[in-house]
Amino acid sequence: MADIEKILGKGSFTREDIISLLSVNGEERTLLFRRSAETKEKYIGKKLWFRGLIEFSNICSKDCLYCGIRKGNSNLLRYNLDDEEIITTARFAYDNSYGSVALQSGELESPIVTARIENLLHRIKDLSDGKLGITLSVGEQEPEVYRRWFEAGAHRYLLRIEATNESLYSKIHPDNSKHLFKRRLSCLKVLQDIGYQTGTGVMIGLPFQTLDDLAGDLLFFRDFNIDMCGMGPYIEHADTPLIKYAGELMPLQERFDLTLKMIAVLRIMMKDINIVAATALQAIDPIGREKAVMIGANIIMPNITPGQYRKNYKLYDNKPCTDDSAEDCQNCLEARVSLTDTEIVYGEWGDSKHYDRRRKGMDLG
Ligand code: 5AD
Ligand code: FES
């Protein structure tokens, strides 16, 4: 116990410290979670912001070995919402006082996709008088494309690095020019340089992954100076190549617990960034996202994708909320969040305070 208290008292953690923190159990685990909850309360408040998540297309040109919507999976119906459906969904978010929407899809790069998203960004800004914040999560793109979208009104971008150890990255992606670790890294750098609030993250409990890898992930987030983070447990999907390792994974409950520990340690390391309570947590524990909010996360992305499409955006098995409507998700989340002594902040963007501080070159007071 003394050791953990000593580590938690430090201003900065080493790789070994982080591995110790990720290994805690019993009272030490309670202490870690208490410290991260206090950190959230001090720097963010007992608050939570929504990003209405619109999964507007599951068409993907990539073949990540873990992902249910990979190009090589022919076992699902591909869809692409039309522009009017996307605009109606964004209006739902605005009418319900969600501060922001997040547009997410499979990865496609083409002039048509670029122009389409640019046009949608203008339309969403127009329909909300510029008031709806917009996060994009549509994968790797050329710098010029990222720039155009930034100018059209997207101000946050999520691109999970998935694994920061290049050798692990190469085990969970095909070995070809469409899946280069270096490109993913350089995309993140470009996003940050353009001025996006830049978010990344990893999956936890992947085959071959070690605690040392996870500690490296947290150090990467700190050194890269990210503004936002989304980390969730890896959950196998029957129609993906990685399913062959299903027997070697840690039990789901352990992946869940390790994800909570990653969130807690990151909150203590990066006090004022935005941390998402990932939907995948809820695939393991019905109140998984709320547990993450209690120990440090401050963002939830309620799914507002029109109901009939949801079942086809199955990144992993047992994905929650695929049978619900946007209204169901809001009511359900409000009821559950009310149990956590956390205020849902409506009508505000909920930008990462870290971003402002980073841009102004300020230290935490
Ligand atoms: N389990 C958990 N998360 C997954 N993702 C993709 N496939 C899985 C899976 N099998 C995550 C990736 C991606 C995000 C949109 O979903 O981290 O970046
Ligand atoms: Fe979708 Fe509960 S969050 S039904």
Short mmCIF file of C-alpha atoms and ligand atoms in Angstrom, two decimals:
data_model
loop_
_atom_site.label_atom_id
_atom_site.label_comp_id
_atom_site.label_asym_id
_atom_site.label_seq_id
_atom_site.Cartn_x
_atom_site.Cartn_y
_atom_site.Cartn_z
CA MET A 1 0.00 0.00 0.00
CA ALA A 2 2.78 2.37 0.96
CA ASP A 3 4.31 1.95 -2.47
CA ILE A 4 1.15 2.87 -4.32
CA GLU A 5 0.64 5.89 -2.09
CA LYS A 6 4.20 6.91 -2.79
CA ILE A 7 3.73 6.56 -6.55
CA LEU A 8 0.46 8.48 -6.46
CA GLY A 9 2.27 11.27 -4.60
CA LYS A 10 4.73 11.77 -7.45
CA GLY A 11 4.44 14.63 -9.96
CA SER A 12 5.26 12.38 -12.88
CA PHE A 13 5.13 8.59 -13.39
CA THR A 14 7.82 6.35 -14.87
CA ARG A 15 6.99 3.31 -17.00
CA GLU A 16 7.54 1.10 -13.92
CA ASP A 17 5.24 3.28 -11.82
CA ILE A 18 2.50 2.93 -14.42
CA ILE A 19 2.89 -0.84 -14.57
CA SER A 20 2.54 -0.96 -10.76
CA LEU A 21 -0.58 1.21 -10.91
CA LEU A 22 -2.13 -0.99 -13.61
CA SER A 23 -1.51 -4.05 -11.42
CA VAL A 24 -3.28 -2.87 -8.26
CA ASN A 25 -6.01 -4.85 -6.50
CA GLY A 26 -8.16 -4.56 -3.39
CA GLU A 27 -7.53 -1.47 -1.27
CA GLU A 28 -4.85 -0.18 -3.60
CA ARG A 29 -7.31 -0.25 -6.48
CA THR A 30 -9.80 1.69 -4.38
CA LEU A 31 -7.09 4.24 -3.61
CA LEU A 32 -6.21 4.63 -7.31
CA PHE A 33 -9.85 5.15 -8.28
CA ARG A 34 -10.41 7.58 -5.42
CA ARG A 35 -7.41 9.64 -6.50
CA SER A 36 -8.53 9.76 -10.15
CA ALA A 37 -12.10 10.71 -9.16
CA GLU A 38 -10.73 13.53 -7.01
CA THR A 39 -8.55 14.71 -9.89
CA LYS A 40 -11.54 14.81 -12.21
CA GLU A 41 -13.59 16.71 -9.65
CA LYS A 42 -10.83 19.26 -9.10
CA TYR A 43 -9.96 19.98 -12.74
CA ILE A 44 -13.20 19.22 -14.60
CA GLY A 45 -15.97 19.03 -12.00
CA LYS A 46 -18.50 16.23 -11.53
CA LYS A 47 -19.64 16.80 -15.09
CA LEU A 48 -20.29 14.99 -18.31
CA TRP A 49 -20.80 16.18 -21.90
CA PHE A 50 -22.57 14.31 -24.69
CA ARG A 51 -21.39 13.95 -28.28
CA GLY A 52 -24.26 12.60 -30.37
CA LEU A 53 -22.62 9.82 -32.37
CA ILE A 54 -23.70 9.46 -36.02
CA GLU A 55 -22.23 6.31 -37.57
CA PHE A 56 -23.05 7.49 -41.05
CA SER A 57 -21.47 4.69 -43.09
CA ASN A 58 -19.95 1.28 -42.43
CA ILE A 59 -18.21 1.12 -45.82
CA CYS A 60 -14.48 0.74 -45.20
CA SER A 61 -11.48 0.38 -47.49
CA LYS A 62 -9.30 -1.11 -44.75
CA ASP A 63 -8.96 -4.56 -43.28
CA CYS A 64 -7.91 -4.15 -39.64
CA LEU A 65 -7.75 -7.66 -38.24
CA TYR A 66 -9.92 -6.90 -35.18
CA CYS A 67 -12.73 -4.87 -36.70
CA GLY A 68 -16.19 -6.15 -37.61
CA ILE A 69 -16.71 -3.65 -40.45
CA ARG A 70 -13.41 -4.48 -42.18
CA LYS A 71 -13.57 -4.62 -45.93
CA GLY A 72 -13.05 -8.38 -45.98
CA ASN A 73 -16.17 -9.11 -43.91
CA SER A 74 -18.93 -9.95 -46.36
CA ASN A 75 -21.21 -11.04 -43.55
CA LEU A 76 -22.93 -7.67 -43.07
CA LEU A 77 -25.01 -5.23 -45.02
CA ARG A 78 -23.13 -2.13 -46.08
CA TYR A 79 -24.92 1.20 -45.72
CA ASN A 80 -24.30 4.86 -46.32
CA LEU A 81 -26.82 7.32 -44.88
CA ASP A 82 -27.90 9.94 -47.39
CA ASP A 83 -27.13 13.58 -46.67
CA GLU A 84 -30.69 14.39 -45.60
CA GLU A 85 -30.68 11.56 -43.04
CA ILE A 86 -27.42 12.85 -41.59
CA ILE A 87 -28.73 16.41 -41.43
CA THR A 88 -31.98 15.28 -39.77
CA THR A 89 -29.94 13.35 -37.20
CA ALA A 90 -27.71 16.35 -36.51
CA ARG A 91 -30.83 18.47 -36.08
CA PHE A 92 -32.11 15.94 -33.52
CA ALA A 93 -28.87 16.47 -31.58
CA TYR A 94 -29.24 20.23 -31.76
CA ASP A 95 -32.94 20.19 -30.80
CA ASN A 96 -32.10 18.03 -27.79
CA SER A 97 -29.36 20.43 -26.66
CA TYR A 98 -26.47 18.05 -27.24
CA GLY A 99 -23.48 20.39 -27.42
CA SER A 100 -21.82 18.41 -30.19
CA VAL A 101 -22.12 15.66 -32.74
CA ALA A 102 -19.45 13.18 -33.77
CA LEU A 103 -19.49 11.95 -37.36
CA GLN A 104 -17.93 8.53 -37.67
CA SER A 105 -17.58 6.06 -40.55
CA GLY A 106 -15.35 3.42 -42.07
CA GLU A 107 -12.21 4.75 -43.71
CA LEU A 108 -12.52 5.98 -47.30
CA GLU A 109 -10.29 8.45 -49.12
CA SER A 110 -11.56 10.08 -52.29
CA PRO A 111 -12.32 13.52 -53.68
CA ILE A 112 -16.03 12.67 -53.53
CA VAL A 113 -15.85 11.77 -49.83
CA THR A 114 -13.82 14.90 -49.11
CA ALA A 115 -16.32 17.19 -50.82
CA ARG A 116 -19.29 15.42 -49.30
CA ILE A 117 -18.03 15.75 -45.73
CA GLU A 118 -17.02 19.35 -46.34
CA ASN A 119 -20.54 20.13 -47.51
CA LEU A 120 -22.10 18.30 -44.54
CA LEU A 121 -19.93 20.27 -42.13
CA HIS A 122 -21.16 23.56 -43.64
CA ARG A 123 -24.76 22.38 -43.45
CA ILE A 124 -24.50 21.26 -39.82
CA LYS A 125 -22.92 24.58 -38.87
CA ASP A 126 -25.71 26.42 -40.73
CA LEU A 127 -28.59 24.48 -39.18
CA SER A 128 -27.29 25.23 -35.69
CA ASP A 129 -26.18 28.85 -36.19
CA GLY A 130 -22.65 27.63 -35.63
CA LYS A 131 -23.62 26.34 -32.18
CA LEU A 132 -23.25 22.58 -32.62
CA GLY A 133 -19.68 21.41 -32.04
CA ILE A 134 -18.43 18.80 -34.54
CA THR A 135 -15.99 15.95 -33.99
CA LEU A 136 -14.84 13.97 -37.02
CA SER A 137 -13.68 10.37 -36.90
CA VAL A 138 -13.23 9.18 -40.46
CA GLY A 139 -9.70 7.86 -40.39
CA GLU A 140 -6.47 8.59 -42.20
CA GLN A 141 -6.57 11.34 -44.81
CA GLU A 142 -4.16 13.64 -46.63
CA PRO A 143 -3.16 16.89 -44.83
CA GLU A 144 -5.02 18.99 -47.39
CA VAL A 145 -8.24 17.10 -46.66
CA TYR A 146 -7.88 17.58 -42.92
CA ARG A 147 -7.28 21.29 -43.56
CA ARG A 148 -10.40 21.69 -45.70
CA TRP A 149 -12.57 20.01 -43.08
CA PHE A 150 -11.09 22.16 -40.32
CA GLU A 151 -11.91 25.26 -42.31
CA ALA A 152 -15.43 23.93 -42.91
CA GLY A 153 -16.07 23.76 -39.15
CA ALA A 154 -14.79 20.48 -37.69
CA HIS A 155 -12.75 21.34 -34.63
CA ARG A 156 -12.09 17.98 -33.00
CA TYR A 157 -10.73 14.80 -34.59
CA LEU A 158 -10.56 11.30 -33.15
CA LEU A 159 -8.05 8.90 -34.64
CA ARG A 160 -7.19 6.03 -32.36
CA ILE A 161 -3.61 4.86 -32.74
CA GLU A 162 -4.97 1.45 -31.55
CA ALA A 163 -1.54 0.35 -30.21
CA THR A 164 1.54 2.56 -29.85
CA ASN A 165 4.03 -0.32 -29.89
CA GLU A 166 4.74 -0.66 -33.60
CA SER A 167 5.37 -4.38 -33.35
CA LEU A 168 1.97 -4.94 -31.68
CA TYR A 169 0.35 -2.63 -34.24
CA SER A 170 1.73 -4.78 -37.03
CA LYS A 171 0.27 -7.94 -35.44
CA ILE A 172 -3.27 -6.54 -35.49
CA HIS A 173 -3.16 -5.01 -38.97
CA PRO A 174 -2.44 -6.48 -42.39
CA ASP A 175 1.12 -6.04 -43.59
CA ASN A 176 0.54 -3.70 -46.53
CA SER A 177 0.74 -0.05 -47.55
CA LYS A 178 -2.84 0.70 -46.46
CA HIS A 179 -2.06 -0.11 -42.83
CA LEU A 180 1.14 1.73 -41.99
CA PHE A 181 1.85 2.65 -38.38
CA LYS A 182 3.96 5.60 -39.58
CA ARG A 183 1.12 7.08 -41.57
CA ARG A 184 -1.23 6.87 -38.61
CA LEU A 185 1.31 8.70 -36.49
CA SER A 186 1.92 11.35 -39.09
CA CYS A 187 -1.85 11.89 -39.50
CA LEU A 188 -2.10 12.58 -35.76
CA LYS A 189 0.73 15.07 -35.98
CA VAL A 190 -0.86 16.84 -38.95
CA LEU A 191 -4.20 17.06 -37.13
CA GLN A 192 -2.52 18.61 -34.12
CA ASP A 193 -0.53 21.07 -36.26
CA ILE A 194 -3.65 22.20 -38.15
CA GLY A 195 -5.25 23.12 -34.85
CA TYR A 196 -7.75 20.35 -34.21
CA GLN A 197 -8.39 19.23 -30.68
CA THR A 198 -6.72 15.92 -31.27
CA GLY A 199 -7.91 12.67 -29.77
CA THR A 200 -6.49 9.21 -29.90
CA GLY A 201 -6.66 5.97 -27.94
CA VAL A 202 -6.04 2.25 -27.87
CA MET A 203 -7.86 -1.01 -27.34
CA ILE A 204 -7.17 -2.85 -24.10
CA GLY A 205 -6.84 -6.60 -23.79
CA LEU A 206 -5.68 -7.23 -27.36
CA PRO A 207 -3.97 -10.52 -28.15
CA PHE A 208 -0.18 -10.21 -27.58
CA GLN A 209 -0.59 -6.99 -25.55
CA THR A 210 1.36 -6.63 -22.28
CA LEU A 211 1.16 -4.21 -19.34
CA ASP A 212 4.40 -2.76 -20.62
CA ASP A 213 2.66 -1.95 -23.93
CA LEU A 214 -0.18 -0.26 -22.07
CA ALA A 215 2.23 1.78 -19.96
CA GLY A 216 3.90 2.81 -23.23
CA ASP A 217 0.51 3.89 -24.58
CA LEU A 218 -0.07 6.21 -21.61
CA LEU A 219 3.43 7.68 -21.92
CA PHE A 220 2.81 8.25 -25.63
CA PHE A 221 -0.42 10.16 -24.86
CA ARG A 222 1.44 12.35 -22.41
CA ASP A 223 4.43 12.99 -24.67
CA PHE A 224 2.27 13.67 -27.70
CA ASN A 225 0.23 16.05 -25.56
CA ILE A 226 -3.15 14.79 -26.73
CA ASP A 227 -6.35 16.72 -25.94
CA MET A 228 -8.80 13.82 -25.91
CA CYS A 229 -8.67 10.09 -25.37
CA GLY A 230 -11.00 7.20 -26.12
CA MET A 231 -9.89 3.79 -24.86
CA GLY A 232 -12.02 0.70 -24.69
CA PRO A 233 -11.71 -3.01 -24.07
CA TYR A 234 -10.97 -5.14 -27.13
CA ILE A 235 -13.95 -7.40 -27.77
CA GLU A 236 -13.60 -10.20 -30.24
CA HIS A 237 -15.79 -10.34 -33.34
CA ALA A 238 -16.58 -13.75 -34.83
CA ASP A 239 -16.06 -12.61 -38.45
CA THR A 240 -12.53 -11.24 -38.04
CA PRO A 241 -9.10 -12.90 -38.34
CA LEU A 242 -8.18 -12.15 -34.70
CA ILE A 243 -10.95 -14.47 -33.54
CA LYS A 244 -8.41 -17.30 -33.73
CA TYR A 245 -6.79 -15.93 -30.56
CA ALA A 246 -10.06 -15.78 -28.59
CA GLY A 247 -8.93 -18.62 -26.33
CA GLU A 248 -5.76 -16.75 -25.32
CA LEU A 249 -7.34 -13.48 -24.20
CA MET A 250 -7.75 -12.34 -20.63
CA PRO A 251 -11.35 -12.77 -19.40
CA LEU A 252 -13.75 -9.96 -20.42
CA GLN A 253 -14.13 -8.82 -16.82
CA GLU A 254 -10.36 -8.35 -16.54
CA ARG A 255 -10.25 -6.38 -19.78
CA PHE A 256 -13.00 -4.21 -18.34
CA ASP A 257 -11.16 -3.66 -15.08
CA LEU A 258 -7.89 -2.90 -16.85
CA THR A 259 -9.68 -0.31 -19.00
CA LEU A 260 -10.95 1.42 -15.85
CA LYS A 261 -7.39 1.43 -14.47
CA MET A 262 -6.04 2.90 -17.73
CA ILE A 263 -8.64 5.68 -17.52
CA ALA A 264 -7.82 6.35 -13.86
CA VAL A 265 -4.05 6.53 -14.42
CA LEU A 266 -4.50 8.74 -17.50
CA ARG A 267 -6.78 11.12 -15.60
CA ILE A 268 -4.11 11.51 -12.93
CA MET A 269 -1.41 12.02 -15.59
CA MET A 270 -3.38 14.38 -17.86
CA LYS A 271 -5.74 16.19 -15.54
CA ASP A 272 -7.70 18.39 -17.90
CA ILE A 273 -8.04 16.36 -21.11
CA ASN A 274 -11.36 14.96 -22.31
CA ILE A 275 -11.68 11.24 -21.67
CA VAL A 276 -14.46 9.24 -23.31
CA ALA A 277 -16.31 6.48 -21.50
CA ALA A 278 -16.24 4.09 -24.47
CA THR A 279 -19.37 2.26 -25.59
CA ALA A 280 -17.42 -1.02 -25.60
CA LEU A 281 -17.35 -0.86 -21.78
CA GLN A 282 -21.09 -1.29 -21.83
CA ALA A 283 -20.78 -4.44 -23.94
CA ILE A 284 -19.18 -6.05 -20.88
CA ASP A 285 -20.96 -4.35 -17.97
CA PRO A 286 -24.44 -2.81 -18.29
CA ILE A 287 -23.30 0.22 -16.29
CA GLY A 288 -19.75 0.17 -17.63
CA ARG A 289 -19.77 3.68 -19.03
CA GLU A 290 -21.17 5.12 -15.80
CA LYS A 291 -18.41 3.39 -13.84
CA ALA A 292 -15.85 5.04 -16.12
CA VAL A 293 -17.48 8.44 -15.54
CA MET A 294 -17.24 7.97 -11.79
CA ILE A 295 -13.50 7.34 -11.93
CA GLY A 296 -12.45 10.01 -14.41
CA ALA A 297 -14.12 10.00 -17.83
CA ASN A 298 -16.10 13.13 -18.77
CA ILE A 299 -17.52 12.40 -22.24
CA ILE A 300 -20.18 9.91 -23.39
CA MET A 301 -21.11 9.44 -27.03
CA PRO A 302 -24.79 8.42 -27.10
CA ASN A 303 -25.59 6.70 -30.34
CA ILE A 304 -28.03 8.79 -32.41
CA THR A 305 -27.58 6.84 -35.65
CA PRO A 306 -31.05 6.11 -37.11
CA GLY A 307 -32.18 2.79 -35.61
CA GLN A 308 -32.41 0.67 -38.75
CA TYR A 309 -28.67 1.08 -39.51
CA ARG A 310 -27.24 0.41 -36.08
CA LYS A 311 -27.06 -3.35 -36.23
CA ASN A 312 -24.74 -3.06 -39.22
CA TYR A 313 -22.17 -0.92 -37.44
CA LYS A 314 -20.99 -3.82 -35.37
CA LEU A 315 -17.32 -3.25 -34.66
CA TYR A 316 -17.40 -6.07 -32.09
CA ASP A 317 -19.84 -8.71 -30.87
CA ASN A 318 -22.50 -7.80 -28.31
CA LYS A 319 -22.36 -4.06 -29.18
CA PRO A 320 -24.98 -2.36 -26.96
CA CYS A 321 -27.87 -0.12 -28.00
CA THR A 322 -28.17 -1.58 -31.49
CA ASP A 323 -31.92 -2.10 -31.05
CA ASP A 324 -32.68 1.34 -29.64
CA SER A 325 -33.62 4.72 -31.01
CA ALA A 326 -31.87 8.01 -30.28
CA GLU A 327 -34.61 8.96 -27.81
CA ASP A 328 -34.24 5.61 -26.01
CA CYS A 329 -30.53 6.18 -25.60
CA GLN A 330 -30.97 9.65 -24.20
CA ASN A 331 -33.62 8.60 -21.66
CA CYS A 332 -31.70 5.54 -20.66
CA LEU A 333 -28.42 7.39 -20.24
CA GLU A 334 -30.01 10.23 -18.29
CA ALA A 335 -31.53 7.73 -15.87
CA ARG A 336 -28.29 5.88 -15.40
CA VAL A 337 -26.04 8.93 -15.14
CA SER A 338 -28.35 10.35 -12.48
CA LEU A 339 -27.16 7.50 -10.26
CA THR A 340 -23.57 8.71 -10.43
CA ASP A 341 -23.88 12.17 -8.87
CA THR A 342 -22.72 13.69 -12.18
CA GLU A 343 -24.31 16.63 -14.01
CA ILE A 344 -24.93 16.21 -17.76
CA VAL A 345 -24.04 19.55 -19.30
CA TYR A 346 -26.37 20.40 -22.17
CA GLY A 347 -25.92 23.11 -24.79
CA GLU A 348 -22.14 23.47 -24.37
CA TRP A 349 -19.33 22.18 -26.57
CA GLY A 350 -17.40 20.80 -23.62
CA ASP A 351 -14.03 21.45 -25.25
CA SER A 352 -10.91 20.05 -23.68
CA LYS A 353 -9.47 22.63 -21.30
CA HIS A 354 -6.13 21.06 -22.02
CA TYR A 355 -6.38 22.27 -25.62
CA ASP A 356 -6.67 25.91 -24.58
CA ARG A 357 -3.83 25.58 -22.15
CA ARG A 358 -1.64 23.80 -24.72
CA ARG A 359 -2.29 26.50 -27.33
CA LYS A 360 -1.44 29.24 -24.88
CA GLY A 361 1.63 27.38 -23.60
CA MET A 362 0.40 27.53 -20.01
CA ASP A 363 1.20 25.23 -17.07
CA LEU A 364 -1.47 23.77 -14.82
CA GLY A 365 -1.83 26.11 -11.85
N1 5AD B 1 -13.24 -4.34 -30.06
C1 5AD B 1 -13.19 -3.13 -29.47
N2 5AD B 1 -13.05 -1.98 -30.15
C2 5AD B 1 -12.96 -2.07 -31.49
N3 5AD B 1 -12.80 -1.12 -32.42
C3 5AD B 1 -12.77 -1.71 -33.63
N4 5AD B 1 -12.90 -3.04 -33.50
C4 5AD B 1 -13.01 -3.29 -32.17
C5 5AD B 1 -13.15 -4.47 -31.39
N5 5AD B 1 -13.20 -5.68 -31.96
C6 5AD B 1 -12.58 0.29 -32.08
C7 5AD B 1 -11.27 0.78 -32.70
C8 5AD B 1 -11.71 1.92 -33.58
C9 5AD B 1 -13.02 2.33 -32.96
C10 5AD B 1 -13.93 3.08 -33.86
O1 5AD B 1 -13.59 1.10 -32.59
O2 5AD B 1 -10.42 1.24 -31.65
O3 5AD B 1 -10.79 2.98 -33.62
FE1 FES B 2 -28.64 3.21 -25.59
FE2 FES B 2 -29.06 2.83 -23.03
S1 FES B 2 -27.57 4.03 -23.93
S2 FES B 2 -30.25 2.10 -24.66
#
